[in-house]
Amino acid sequence: MQQLTSQALEQMIPQQTKTSILIIGGAEDKVHGREILQTFFHRAGASTANLAIIPSASREPAIQGERYQKIFGEMGAKSIEVFDIRERHHCEDPKWHAYLETCTGVFLTGGDQLRLYSLLADTLLMEKIRIAARQGRLALAGTSAGAAVMGHHMIAGGGSGESPNRSLVDMATGLDILPELVVDQHFNNRNRMARLVSAIAAHPDKIGIGIDEDTCALFEAEGLLRVVGKGTVTIVDTQEMSYTNLVNVGATDPLSVFNLRVHILSYGDQYNLHSRRPSSAPSV
């Protein structure tokens, strides 16, 4: 009982001194253990959590919003508001800005990342969320499309099952929450390695991160991520990349990319974005 109490207390520790950003690869467990959603819930304050759900990426925002509202309500959140933002001017609603003053967690649902970007980018509401998340004043989670928007450069779409090439990936601007990353989701489930390599070859100053379904890259501190969930997180590091033929070939021609460093991380493994070094999960 003492051990369980200690673990519970550890989860309840306020996160003001930490960055709690959760990038989820989509299709997270919403029925059984709900580990990833539980992690977000605890990072946001558990029973004291004031949560905001933003389902704007979805074609059915009301259904998505209600679904997550029910899940976090069952977990015991103190308050939950669905930010029903369907037009850009909805971001100016004073009630959302007032709620952010005491909000401890924001959850971006899946859908269409271009739609999410078009509604939230360059708004005061998004700027407040971004600053609060970076400063560790609230936990921020994004799943699927909500994960794709995390970087400065965003994968907006593309194909799979081909050799890396420029036409395989459509790039756009993201919400700049973690600007050093280019994120791809549903990663191994949809065979998107070539897509991520194509994206990162065009942006070698960034770190590519591919996240499987029901898997989360949890940023616990500045520049440090830990893997939670059932799948893997793939890191594509271009720091030692020595050559690519990207500018010399046609859009559909295969890309050459030399000296990429790739890491495959599973449950509990960590990666430091500053040192570019992975570390394994502690032995049990």
PDB file of C-alpha atoms in Angstrom:
ATOM      1  CA  MET A   1       0.000   0.000   0.000  1.00  0.00           C
ATOM      2  CA  GLN A   2       2.873   2.381   0.803  1.00  0.00           C
ATOM      3  CA  GLN A   3       4.338   1.831  -2.682  1.00  0.00           C
ATOM      4  CA  LEU A   4       1.004   2.539  -4.357  1.00  0.00           C
ATOM      5  CA  THR A   5       0.628   5.699  -2.299  1.00  0.00           C
ATOM      6  CA  SER A   6       4.113   6.833  -3.284  1.00  0.00           C
ATOM      7  CA  GLN A   7       3.399   6.266  -6.976  1.00  0.00           C
ATOM      8  CA  ALA A   8       0.118   8.118  -6.707  1.00  0.00           C
ATOM      9  CA  LEU A   9       1.816  11.049  -5.006  1.00  0.00           C
ATOM     10  CA  GLU A  10       4.518  11.130  -7.678  1.00  0.00           C
ATOM     11  CA  GLN A  11       1.852  11.381 -10.365  1.00  0.00           C
ATOM     12  CA  MET A  12       0.151  14.175  -8.460  1.00  0.00           C
ATOM     13  CA  ILE A  13       3.255  16.371  -8.196  1.00  0.00           C
ATOM     14  CA  PRO A  14       2.527  19.725  -9.873  1.00  0.00           C
ATOM     15  CA  GLN A  15       4.333  20.107 -13.195  1.00  0.00           C
ATOM     16  CA  GLN A  16       5.105  23.836 -13.060  1.00  0.00           C
ATOM     17  CA  THR A  17       8.847  23.186 -13.311  1.00  0.00           C
ATOM     18  CA  LYS A  18       8.522  20.721 -16.185  1.00  0.00           C
ATOM     19  CA  THR A  19       7.474  20.739 -19.779  1.00  0.00           C
ATOM     20  CA  SER A  20       4.648  18.245 -20.234  1.00  0.00           C
ATOM     21  CA  ILE A  21       3.976  17.951 -23.945  1.00  0.00           C
ATOM     22  CA  LEU A  22       2.559  14.683 -25.252  1.00  0.00           C
ATOM     23  CA  ILE A  23       2.809  13.877 -28.949  1.00  0.00           C
ATOM     24  CA  ILE A  24       0.542  10.899 -29.653  1.00  0.00           C
ATOM     25  CA  GLY A  25       0.702   8.822 -32.834  1.00  0.00           C
ATOM     26  CA  GLY A  26      -3.078   8.448 -33.049  1.00  0.00           C
ATOM     27  CA  ALA A  27      -5.534   5.663 -32.215  1.00  0.00           C
ATOM     28  CA  GLU A  28      -4.629   5.805 -28.515  1.00  0.00           C
ATOM     29  CA  ASP A  29      -6.443   3.359 -26.247  1.00  0.00           C
ATOM     30  CA  LYS A  30      -9.697   4.990 -25.143  1.00  0.00           C
ATOM     31  CA  VAL A  31     -11.368   1.915 -23.633  1.00  0.00           C
ATOM     32  CA  HIS A  32      -9.141  -0.341 -21.549  1.00  0.00           C
ATOM     33  CA  GLY A  33      -6.072   0.851 -19.645  1.00  0.00           C
ATOM     34  CA  ARG A  34      -6.059   4.258 -21.379  1.00  0.00           C
ATOM     35  CA  GLU A  35      -2.430   4.641 -20.324  1.00  0.00           C
ATOM     36  CA  ILE A  36      -1.590   7.561 -22.589  1.00  0.00           C
ATOM     37  CA  LEU A  37      -4.762   9.468 -21.767  1.00  0.00           C
ATOM     38  CA  GLN A  38      -4.225   8.695 -18.081  1.00  0.00           C
ATOM     39  CA  THR A  39      -0.686  10.100 -18.379  1.00  0.00           C
ATOM     40  CA  PHE A  40      -2.032  13.343 -19.808  1.00  0.00           C
ATOM     41  CA  PHE A  41      -4.732  13.464 -17.117  1.00  0.00           C
ATOM     42  CA  HIS A  42      -2.173  13.108 -14.309  1.00  0.00           C
ATOM     43  CA  ARG A  43       0.264  15.559 -15.884  1.00  0.00           C
ATOM     44  CA  ALA A  44      -2.568  18.082 -16.031  1.00  0.00           C
ATOM     45  CA  GLY A  45      -3.317  17.735 -12.323  1.00  0.00           C
ATOM     46  CA  ALA A  46      -5.535  14.636 -12.036  1.00  0.00           C
ATOM     47  CA  SER A  47      -8.569  15.400  -9.845  1.00  0.00           C
ATOM     48  CA  THR A  48      -7.627  19.107  -9.801  1.00  0.00           C
ATOM     49  CA  ALA A  49      -7.329  19.280 -13.609  1.00  0.00           C
ATOM     50  CA  ASN A  50      -9.080  22.012 -15.570  1.00  0.00           C
ATOM     51  CA  LEU A  51      -8.983  20.633 -19.111  1.00  0.00           C
ATOM     52  CA  ALA A  52      -9.621  22.189 -22.511  1.00  0.00           C
ATOM     53  CA  ILE A  53     -10.389  19.943 -25.478  1.00  0.00           C
ATOM     54  CA  ILE A  54      -9.913  21.415 -28.951  1.00  0.00           C
ATOM     55  CA  PRO A  55     -11.541  19.151 -31.574  1.00  0.00           C
ATOM     56  CA  SER A  56     -11.171  21.655 -34.428  1.00  0.00           C
ATOM     57  CA  ALA A  57      -9.196  19.277 -36.662  1.00  0.00           C
ATOM     58  CA  SER A  58     -12.170  16.934 -36.856  1.00  0.00           C
ATOM     59  CA  ARG A  59     -14.996  16.998 -39.388  1.00  0.00           C
ATOM     60  CA  GLU A  60     -17.246  16.080 -36.464  1.00  0.00           C
ATOM     61  CA  PRO A  61     -15.918  18.329 -33.688  1.00  0.00           C
ATOM     62  CA  ALA A  62     -18.978  17.946 -31.459  1.00  0.00           C
ATOM     63  CA  ILE A  63     -18.698  14.152 -31.455  1.00  0.00           C
ATOM     64  CA  GLN A  64     -14.938  14.221 -30.881  1.00  0.00           C
ATOM     65  CA  GLY A  65     -15.222  16.809 -28.145  1.00  0.00           C
ATOM     66  CA  GLU A  66     -17.933  14.880 -26.312  1.00  0.00           C
ATOM     67  CA  ARG A  67     -15.945  11.650 -26.581  1.00  0.00           C
ATOM     68  CA  TYR A  68     -12.880  13.033 -24.833  1.00  0.00           C
ATOM     69  CA  GLN A  69     -15.018  15.021 -22.398  1.00  0.00           C
ATOM     70  CA  LYS A  70     -16.638  11.762 -21.309  1.00  0.00           C
ATOM     71  CA  ILE A  71     -13.291   9.968 -20.972  1.00  0.00           C
ATOM     72  CA  PHE A  72     -11.656  12.649 -18.835  1.00  0.00           C
ATOM     73  CA  GLY A  73     -14.865  13.112 -16.876  1.00  0.00           C
ATOM     74  CA  GLU A  74     -14.807   9.424 -15.969  1.00  0.00           C
ATOM     75  CA  MET A  75     -11.211   9.850 -14.803  1.00  0.00           C
ATOM     76  CA  GLY A  76     -12.334  12.581 -12.428  1.00  0.00           C
ATOM     77  CA  ALA A  77     -11.170  15.897 -13.903  1.00  0.00           C
ATOM     78  CA  LYS A  78     -12.329  18.928 -11.955  1.00  0.00           C
ATOM     79  CA  SER A  79     -13.627  20.763 -15.037  1.00  0.00           C
ATOM     80  CA  ILE A  80     -13.638  20.157 -18.793  1.00  0.00           C
ATOM     81  CA  GLU A  81     -14.444  22.644 -21.524  1.00  0.00           C
ATOM     82  CA  VAL A  82     -14.716  21.852 -25.231  1.00  0.00           C
ATOM     83  CA  PHE A  83     -13.403  24.795 -27.252  1.00  0.00           C
ATOM     84  CA  ASP A  84     -15.816  24.610 -30.205  1.00  0.00           C
ATOM     85  CA  ILE A  85     -13.688  26.559 -32.691  1.00  0.00           C
ATOM     86  CA  ARG A  86     -15.040  26.204 -36.238  1.00  0.00           C
ATOM     87  CA  GLU A  87     -14.062  29.638 -37.556  1.00  0.00           C
ATOM     88  CA  ARG A  88     -10.975  31.726 -36.807  1.00  0.00           C
ATOM     89  CA  HIS A  89     -12.961  34.452 -35.075  1.00  0.00           C
ATOM     90  CA  HIS A  90     -14.152  31.872 -32.520  1.00  0.00           C
ATOM     91  CA  CYS A  91     -10.607  32.005 -31.091  1.00  0.00           C
ATOM     92  CA  GLU A  92     -11.387  35.520 -29.876  1.00  0.00           C
ATOM     93  CA  ASP A  93     -14.233  34.351 -27.614  1.00  0.00           C
ATOM     94  CA  PRO A  94     -13.530  35.871 -24.171  1.00  0.00           C
ATOM     95  CA  LYS A  95     -14.787  32.756 -22.367  1.00  0.00           C
ATOM     96  CA  TRP A  96     -11.973  30.648 -23.834  1.00  0.00           C
ATOM     97  CA  HIS A  97      -9.355  33.208 -22.860  1.00  0.00           C
ATOM     98  CA  ALA A  98     -10.804  33.418 -19.348  1.00  0.00           C
ATOM     99  CA  TYR A  99     -10.764  29.625 -19.001  1.00  0.00           C
ATOM    100  CA  LEU A 100      -7.091  29.487 -20.039  1.00  0.00           C
ATOM    101  CA  GLU A 101      -6.205  31.519 -16.945  1.00  0.00           C
ATOM    102  CA  THR A 102      -6.842  28.453 -14.763  1.00  0.00           C
ATOM    103  CA  CYS A 103      -6.511  25.736 -17.401  1.00  0.00           C
ATOM    104  CA  THR A 104      -4.012  22.964 -16.565  1.00  0.00           C
ATOM    105  CA  GLY A 105      -4.244  20.844 -19.714  1.00  0.00           C
ATOM    106  CA  VAL A 106      -5.098  21.275 -23.410  1.00  0.00           C
ATOM    107  CA  PHE A 107      -5.864  18.313 -25.686  1.00  0.00           C
ATOM    108  CA  LEU A 108      -5.798  18.639 -29.505  1.00  0.00           C
ATOM    109  CA  THR A 109      -7.780  15.843 -31.166  1.00  0.00           C
ATOM    110  CA  GLY A 110      -7.205  14.153 -34.518  1.00  0.00           C
ATOM    111  CA  GLY A 111      -8.618  14.997 -37.920  1.00  0.00           C
ATOM    112  CA  ASP A 112      -7.053  17.251 -40.564  1.00  0.00           C
ATOM    113  CA  GLN A 113      -3.878  19.073 -39.541  1.00  0.00           C
ATOM    114  CA  LEU A 114      -4.324  21.713 -42.247  1.00  0.00           C
ATOM    115  CA  ARG A 115      -7.766  22.535 -40.882  1.00  0.00           C
ATOM    116  CA  LEU A 116      -6.388  22.726 -37.338  1.00  0.00           C
ATOM    117  CA  TYR A 117      -3.564  25.009 -38.442  1.00  0.00           C
ATOM    118  CA  SER A 118      -5.856  27.280 -40.447  1.00  0.00           C
ATOM    119  CA  LEU A 119      -8.122  27.809 -37.437  1.00  0.00           C
ATOM    120  CA  LEU A 120      -5.503  28.261 -34.695  1.00  0.00           C
ATOM    121  CA  ALA A 121      -2.319  29.642 -36.283  1.00  0.00           C
ATOM    122  CA  ASP A 122      -1.354  33.233 -35.450  1.00  0.00           C
ATOM    123  CA  THR A 123      -4.201  33.670 -32.984  1.00  0.00           C
ATOM    124  CA  LEU A 124      -3.761  35.078 -29.491  1.00  0.00           C
ATOM    125  CA  LEU A 125      -5.442  31.968 -28.083  1.00  0.00           C
ATOM    126  CA  MET A 126      -2.850  29.658 -29.649  1.00  0.00           C
ATOM    127  CA  GLU A 127      -0.013  31.932 -28.585  1.00  0.00           C
ATOM    128  CA  LYS A 128      -1.206  31.747 -24.970  1.00  0.00           C
ATOM    129  CA  ILE A 129      -1.396  27.939 -25.166  1.00  0.00           C
ATOM    130  CA  ARG A 130       2.055  27.675 -26.759  1.00  0.00           C
ATOM    131  CA  ILE A 131       3.727  29.901 -24.169  1.00  0.00           C
ATOM    132  CA  ALA A 132       2.023  28.158 -21.232  1.00  0.00           C
ATOM    133  CA  ALA A 133       3.022  24.723 -22.579  1.00  0.00           C
ATOM    134  CA  ARG A 134       6.639  25.725 -23.133  1.00  0.00           C
ATOM    135  CA  GLN A 135       6.829  27.181 -19.638  1.00  0.00           C
ATOM    136  CA  GLY A 136       5.284  24.074 -18.112  1.00  0.00           C
ATOM    137  CA  ARG A 137       2.217  25.893 -16.790  1.00  0.00           C
ATOM    138  CA  LEU A 138      -0.088  23.427 -18.519  1.00  0.00           C
ATOM    139  CA  ALA A 139       0.141  19.997 -20.108  1.00  0.00           C
ATOM    140  CA  LEU A 140      -0.414  19.976 -23.860  1.00  0.00           C
ATOM    141  CA  ALA A 141      -1.292  16.845 -25.819  1.00  0.00           C
ATOM    142  CA  GLY A 142      -1.956  16.307 -29.508  1.00  0.00           C
ATOM    143  CA  THR A 143      -3.023  13.070 -31.182  1.00  0.00           C
ATOM    144  CA  SER A 144      -2.770  12.265 -34.906  1.00  0.00           C
ATOM    145  CA  ALA A 145      -3.417  15.629 -36.613  1.00  0.00           C
ATOM    146  CA  GLY A 146      -2.878  17.247 -33.215  1.00  0.00           C
ATOM    147  CA  ALA A 147       0.587  15.654 -33.197  1.00  0.00           C
ATOM    148  CA  ALA A 148       1.451  16.631 -36.764  1.00  0.00           C
ATOM    149  CA  VAL A 149       1.097  20.366 -36.007  1.00  0.00           C
ATOM    150  CA  MET A 150       3.664  20.370 -33.184  1.00  0.00           C
ATOM    151  CA  GLY A 151       6.692  21.401 -35.258  1.00  0.00           C
ATOM    152  CA  HIS A 152       7.504  24.558 -37.197  1.00  0.00           C
ATOM    153  CA  HIS A 153       7.471  22.481 -40.386  1.00  0.00           C
ATOM    154  CA  MET A 154       4.494  20.135 -40.651  1.00  0.00           C
ATOM    155  CA  ILE A 155       3.802  17.051 -42.735  1.00  0.00           C
ATOM    156  CA  ALA A 156       0.431  17.950 -44.228  1.00  0.00           C
ATOM    157  CA  GLY A 157      -0.028  14.774 -46.259  1.00  0.00           C
ATOM    158  CA  GLY A 158       1.594  12.425 -48.722  1.00  0.00           C
ATOM    159  CA  GLY A 159       1.957   8.795 -49.677  1.00  0.00           C
ATOM    160  CA  SER A 160       3.583   5.613 -48.434  1.00  0.00           C
ATOM    161  CA  GLY A 161       5.086   2.403 -49.733  1.00  0.00           C
ATOM    162  CA  GLU A 162       7.547   4.084 -52.104  1.00  0.00           C
ATOM    163  CA  SER A 163      11.226   4.974 -52.066  1.00  0.00           C
ATOM    164  CA  PRO A 164      11.922   8.397 -50.553  1.00  0.00           C
ATOM    165  CA  ASN A 165      11.215  11.180 -53.054  1.00  0.00           C
ATOM    166  CA  ARG A 166      10.126  14.794 -52.944  1.00  0.00           C
ATOM    167  CA  SER A 167       6.604  14.090 -54.212  1.00  0.00           C
ATOM    168  CA  LEU A 168       5.989  11.589 -51.399  1.00  0.00           C
ATOM    169  CA  VAL A 169       5.425  14.307 -48.802  1.00  0.00           C
ATOM    170  CA  ASP A 170       3.437  17.555 -48.697  1.00  0.00           C
ATOM    171  CA  MET A 171       4.899  20.083 -46.279  1.00  0.00           C
ATOM    172  CA  ALA A 172       3.267  23.077 -44.639  1.00  0.00           C
ATOM    173  CA  THR A 173       3.810  25.339 -41.644  1.00  0.00           C
ATOM    174  CA  GLY A 174       2.912  23.975 -38.207  1.00  0.00           C
ATOM    175  CA  LEU A 175       2.023  25.569 -34.878  1.00  0.00           C
ATOM    176  CA  ASP A 176       5.679  25.840 -33.789  1.00  0.00           C
ATOM    177  CA  ILE A 177       5.215  24.305 -30.345  1.00  0.00           C
ATOM    178  CA  LEU A 178       8.359  22.160 -30.643  1.00  0.00           C
ATOM    179  CA  PRO A 179      10.036  23.875 -33.616  1.00  0.00           C
ATOM    180  CA  GLU A 180      13.018  21.520 -33.802  1.00  0.00           C
ATOM    181  CA  LEU A 181      10.842  18.559 -34.795  1.00  0.00           C
ATOM    182  CA  VAL A 182       9.157  17.238 -37.923  1.00  0.00           C
ATOM    183  CA  VAL A 183       6.473  14.822 -36.706  1.00  0.00           C
ATOM    184  CA  ASP A 184       4.781  11.946 -38.525  1.00  0.00           C
ATOM    185  CA  GLN A 185       2.050   9.799 -36.930  1.00  0.00           C
ATOM    186  CA  HIS A 186       0.371   6.403 -37.472  1.00  0.00           C
ATOM    187  CA  PHE A 187       3.985   5.729 -38.383  1.00  0.00           C
ATOM    188  CA  ASN A 188       4.806   2.048 -38.792  1.00  0.00           C
ATOM    189  CA  ASN A 189       1.089   1.266 -39.002  1.00  0.00           C
ATOM    190  CA  ARG A 190       0.932   3.147 -42.323  1.00  0.00           C
ATOM    191  CA  ASN A 191       4.485   2.526 -43.565  1.00  0.00           C
ATOM    192  CA  ARG A 192       5.599   6.160 -43.383  1.00  0.00           C
ATOM    193  CA  MET A 193       9.369   5.826 -42.951  1.00  0.00           C
ATOM    194  CA  ALA A 194      10.099   6.909 -46.528  1.00  0.00           C
ATOM    195  CA  ARG A 195       7.746   9.877 -46.094  1.00  0.00           C
ATOM    196  CA  LEU A 196       9.562  11.065 -42.977  1.00  0.00           C
ATOM    197  CA  VAL A 197      12.979  10.638 -44.625  1.00  0.00           C
ATOM    198  CA  SER A 198      11.736  12.647 -47.605  1.00  0.00           C
ATOM    199  CA  ALA A 199      10.595  15.420 -45.256  1.00  0.00           C
ATOM    200  CA  ILE A 200      13.745  15.484 -43.171  1.00  0.00           C
ATOM    201  CA  ALA A 201      16.033  15.460 -46.231  1.00  0.00           C
ATOM    202  CA  ALA A 202      14.439  18.769 -47.199  1.00  0.00           C
ATOM    203  CA  HIS A 203      14.787  20.147 -43.642  1.00  0.00           C
ATOM    204  CA  PRO A 204      18.090  18.738 -42.325  1.00  0.00           C
ATOM    205  CA  ASP A 205      18.202  21.258 -39.484  1.00  0.00           C
ATOM    206  CA  LYS A 206      15.259  19.435 -37.876  1.00  0.00           C
ATOM    207  CA  ILE A 207      14.872  16.079 -36.118  1.00  0.00           C
ATOM    208  CA  GLY A 208      12.400  13.633 -37.610  1.00  0.00           C
ATOM    209  CA  ILE A 209      10.134  11.796 -35.211  1.00  0.00           C
ATOM    210  CA  GLY A 210       7.724   9.056 -36.290  1.00  0.00           C
ATOM    211  CA  ILE A 211       5.211   7.850 -33.709  1.00  0.00           C
ATOM    212  CA  ASP A 212       3.219   4.625 -33.922  1.00  0.00           C
ATOM    213  CA  GLU A 213      -0.449   4.321 -33.028  1.00  0.00           C
ATOM    214  CA  ASP A 214      -1.274   4.035 -29.312  1.00  0.00           C
ATOM    215  CA  THR A 215       2.205   5.415 -28.630  1.00  0.00           C
ATOM    216  CA  CYS A 216       3.307   8.733 -27.175  1.00  0.00           C
ATOM    217  CA  ALA A 217       6.482  10.794 -27.099  1.00  0.00           C
ATOM    218  CA  LEU A 218       6.229  12.435 -23.687  1.00  0.00           C
ATOM    219  CA  PHE A 219       8.396  15.525 -23.221  1.00  0.00           C
ATOM    220  CA  GLU A 220       9.062  15.490 -19.493  1.00  0.00           C
ATOM    221  CA  ALA A 221      11.705  18.200 -19.395  1.00  0.00           C
ATOM    222  CA  GLU A 222      13.450  20.580 -21.747  1.00  0.00           C
ATOM    223  CA  GLY A 223      14.600  18.576 -24.753  1.00  0.00           C
ATOM    224  CA  LEU A 224      13.994  15.152 -23.183  1.00  0.00           C
ATOM    225  CA  LEU A 225      11.352  12.722 -24.383  1.00  0.00           C
ATOM    226  CA  ARG A 226      10.233   9.362 -23.003  1.00  0.00           C
ATOM    227  CA  VAL A 227       8.195   6.730 -24.814  1.00  0.00           C
ATOM    228  CA  VAL A 228       4.819   5.650 -23.433  1.00  0.00           C
ATOM    229  CA  GLY A 229       2.462   3.172 -25.078  1.00  0.00           C
ATOM    230  CA  LYS A 230       2.449  -0.027 -27.097  1.00  0.00           C
ATOM    231  CA  GLY A 231       4.495   0.840 -30.176  1.00  0.00           C
ATOM    232  CA  THR A 232       7.738   2.598 -31.022  1.00  0.00           C
ATOM    233  CA  VAL A 233       9.030   6.095 -31.647  1.00  0.00           C
ATOM    234  CA  THR A 234      11.450   6.403 -34.547  1.00  0.00           C
ATOM    235  CA  ILE A 235      14.047   9.178 -34.443  1.00  0.00           C
ATOM    236  CA  VAL A 236      15.687  10.304 -37.699  1.00  0.00           C
ATOM    237  CA  ASP A 237      18.753  12.418 -36.896  1.00  0.00           C
ATOM    238  CA  THR A 238      20.410  14.352 -39.737  1.00  0.00           C
ATOM    239  CA  GLN A 239      23.230  15.831 -37.663  1.00  0.00           C
ATOM    240  CA  GLU A 240      25.830  13.711 -39.480  1.00  0.00           C
ATOM    241  CA  MET A 241      24.077  13.685 -42.856  1.00  0.00           C
ATOM    242  CA  SER A 242      26.790  14.163 -45.464  1.00  0.00           C
ATOM    243  CA  TYR A 243      24.898  14.201 -48.767  1.00  0.00           C
ATOM    244  CA  THR A 244      21.531  14.238 -50.456  1.00  0.00           C
ATOM    245  CA  ASN A 245      20.679  14.581 -54.126  1.00  0.00           C
ATOM    246  CA  LEU A 246      17.438  16.382 -53.228  1.00  0.00           C
ATOM    247  CA  VAL A 247      18.090  19.514 -55.323  1.00  0.00           C
ATOM    248  CA  ASN A 248      19.441  17.625 -58.326  1.00  0.00           C
ATOM    249  CA  VAL A 249      16.625  15.164 -59.097  1.00  0.00           C
ATOM    250  CA  GLY A 250      13.019  15.350 -60.222  1.00  0.00           C
ATOM    251  CA  ALA A 251      10.085  15.326 -57.833  1.00  0.00           C
ATOM    252  CA  THR A 252       9.381  11.629 -58.324  1.00  0.00           C
ATOM    253  CA  ASP A 253      13.002  10.432 -58.597  1.00  0.00           C
ATOM    254  CA  PRO A 254      14.434   8.423 -55.679  1.00  0.00           C
ATOM    255  CA  LEU A 255      16.395  10.336 -53.082  1.00  0.00           C
ATOM    256  CA  SER A 256      19.894   9.538 -51.904  1.00  0.00           C
ATOM    257  CA  VAL A 257      20.534  10.433 -48.268  1.00  0.00           C
ATOM    258  CA  PHE A 258      23.885   9.529 -46.683  1.00  0.00           C
ATOM    259  CA  ASN A 259      24.767   9.058 -43.001  1.00  0.00           C
ATOM    260  CA  LEU A 260      21.358   9.366 -41.422  1.00  0.00           C
ATOM    261  CA  ARG A 261      21.259   8.129 -37.852  1.00  0.00           C
ATOM    262  CA  VAL A 262      18.080   6.266 -36.929  1.00  0.00           C
ATOM    263  CA  HIS A 263      16.973   5.236 -33.433  1.00  0.00           C
ATOM    264  CA  ILE A 264      13.998   3.006 -32.623  1.00  0.00           C
ATOM    265  CA  LEU A 265      12.694   3.624 -29.104  1.00  0.00           C
ATOM    266  CA  SER A 266      10.168   1.496 -27.245  1.00  0.00           C
ATOM    267  CA  TYR A 267       8.384   1.760 -23.903  1.00  0.00           C
ATOM    268  CA  GLY A 268      10.385   3.695 -21.295  1.00  0.00           C
ATOM    269  CA  ASP A 269      13.275   4.568 -23.619  1.00  0.00           C
ATOM    270  CA  GLN A 270      14.398   8.183 -23.684  1.00  0.00           C
ATOM    271  CA  TYR A 271      15.945  10.546 -26.198  1.00  0.00           C
ATOM    272  CA  ASN A 272      17.743  13.829 -25.525  1.00  0.00           C
ATOM    273  CA  LEU A 273      17.209  16.298 -28.358  1.00  0.00           C
ATOM    274  CA  HIS A 274      20.161  18.421 -27.236  1.00  0.00           C
ATOM    275  CA  SER A 275      22.809  15.716 -26.992  1.00  0.00           C
ATOM    276  CA  ARG A 276      21.117  13.635 -29.747  1.00  0.00           C
ATOM    277  CA  ARG A 277      21.536  10.557 -27.575  1.00  0.00           C
ATOM    278  CA  PRO A 278      19.045   7.804 -26.725  1.00  0.00           C
ATOM    279  CA  SER A 279      19.003   5.864 -23.461  1.00  0.00           C
ATOM    280  CA  SER A 280      17.267   2.597 -22.675  1.00  0.00           C
ATOM    281  CA  ALA A 281      14.459   2.063 -20.215  1.00  0.00           C
ATOM    282  CA  PRO A 282      15.663   1.252 -16.682  1.00  0.00           C
ATOM    283  CA  SER A 283      15.815  -2.455 -15.926  1.00  0.00           C
ATOM    284  CA  VAL A 284      13.001  -3.699 -13.715  1.00  0.00           C
TER     285      VAL A 284
END
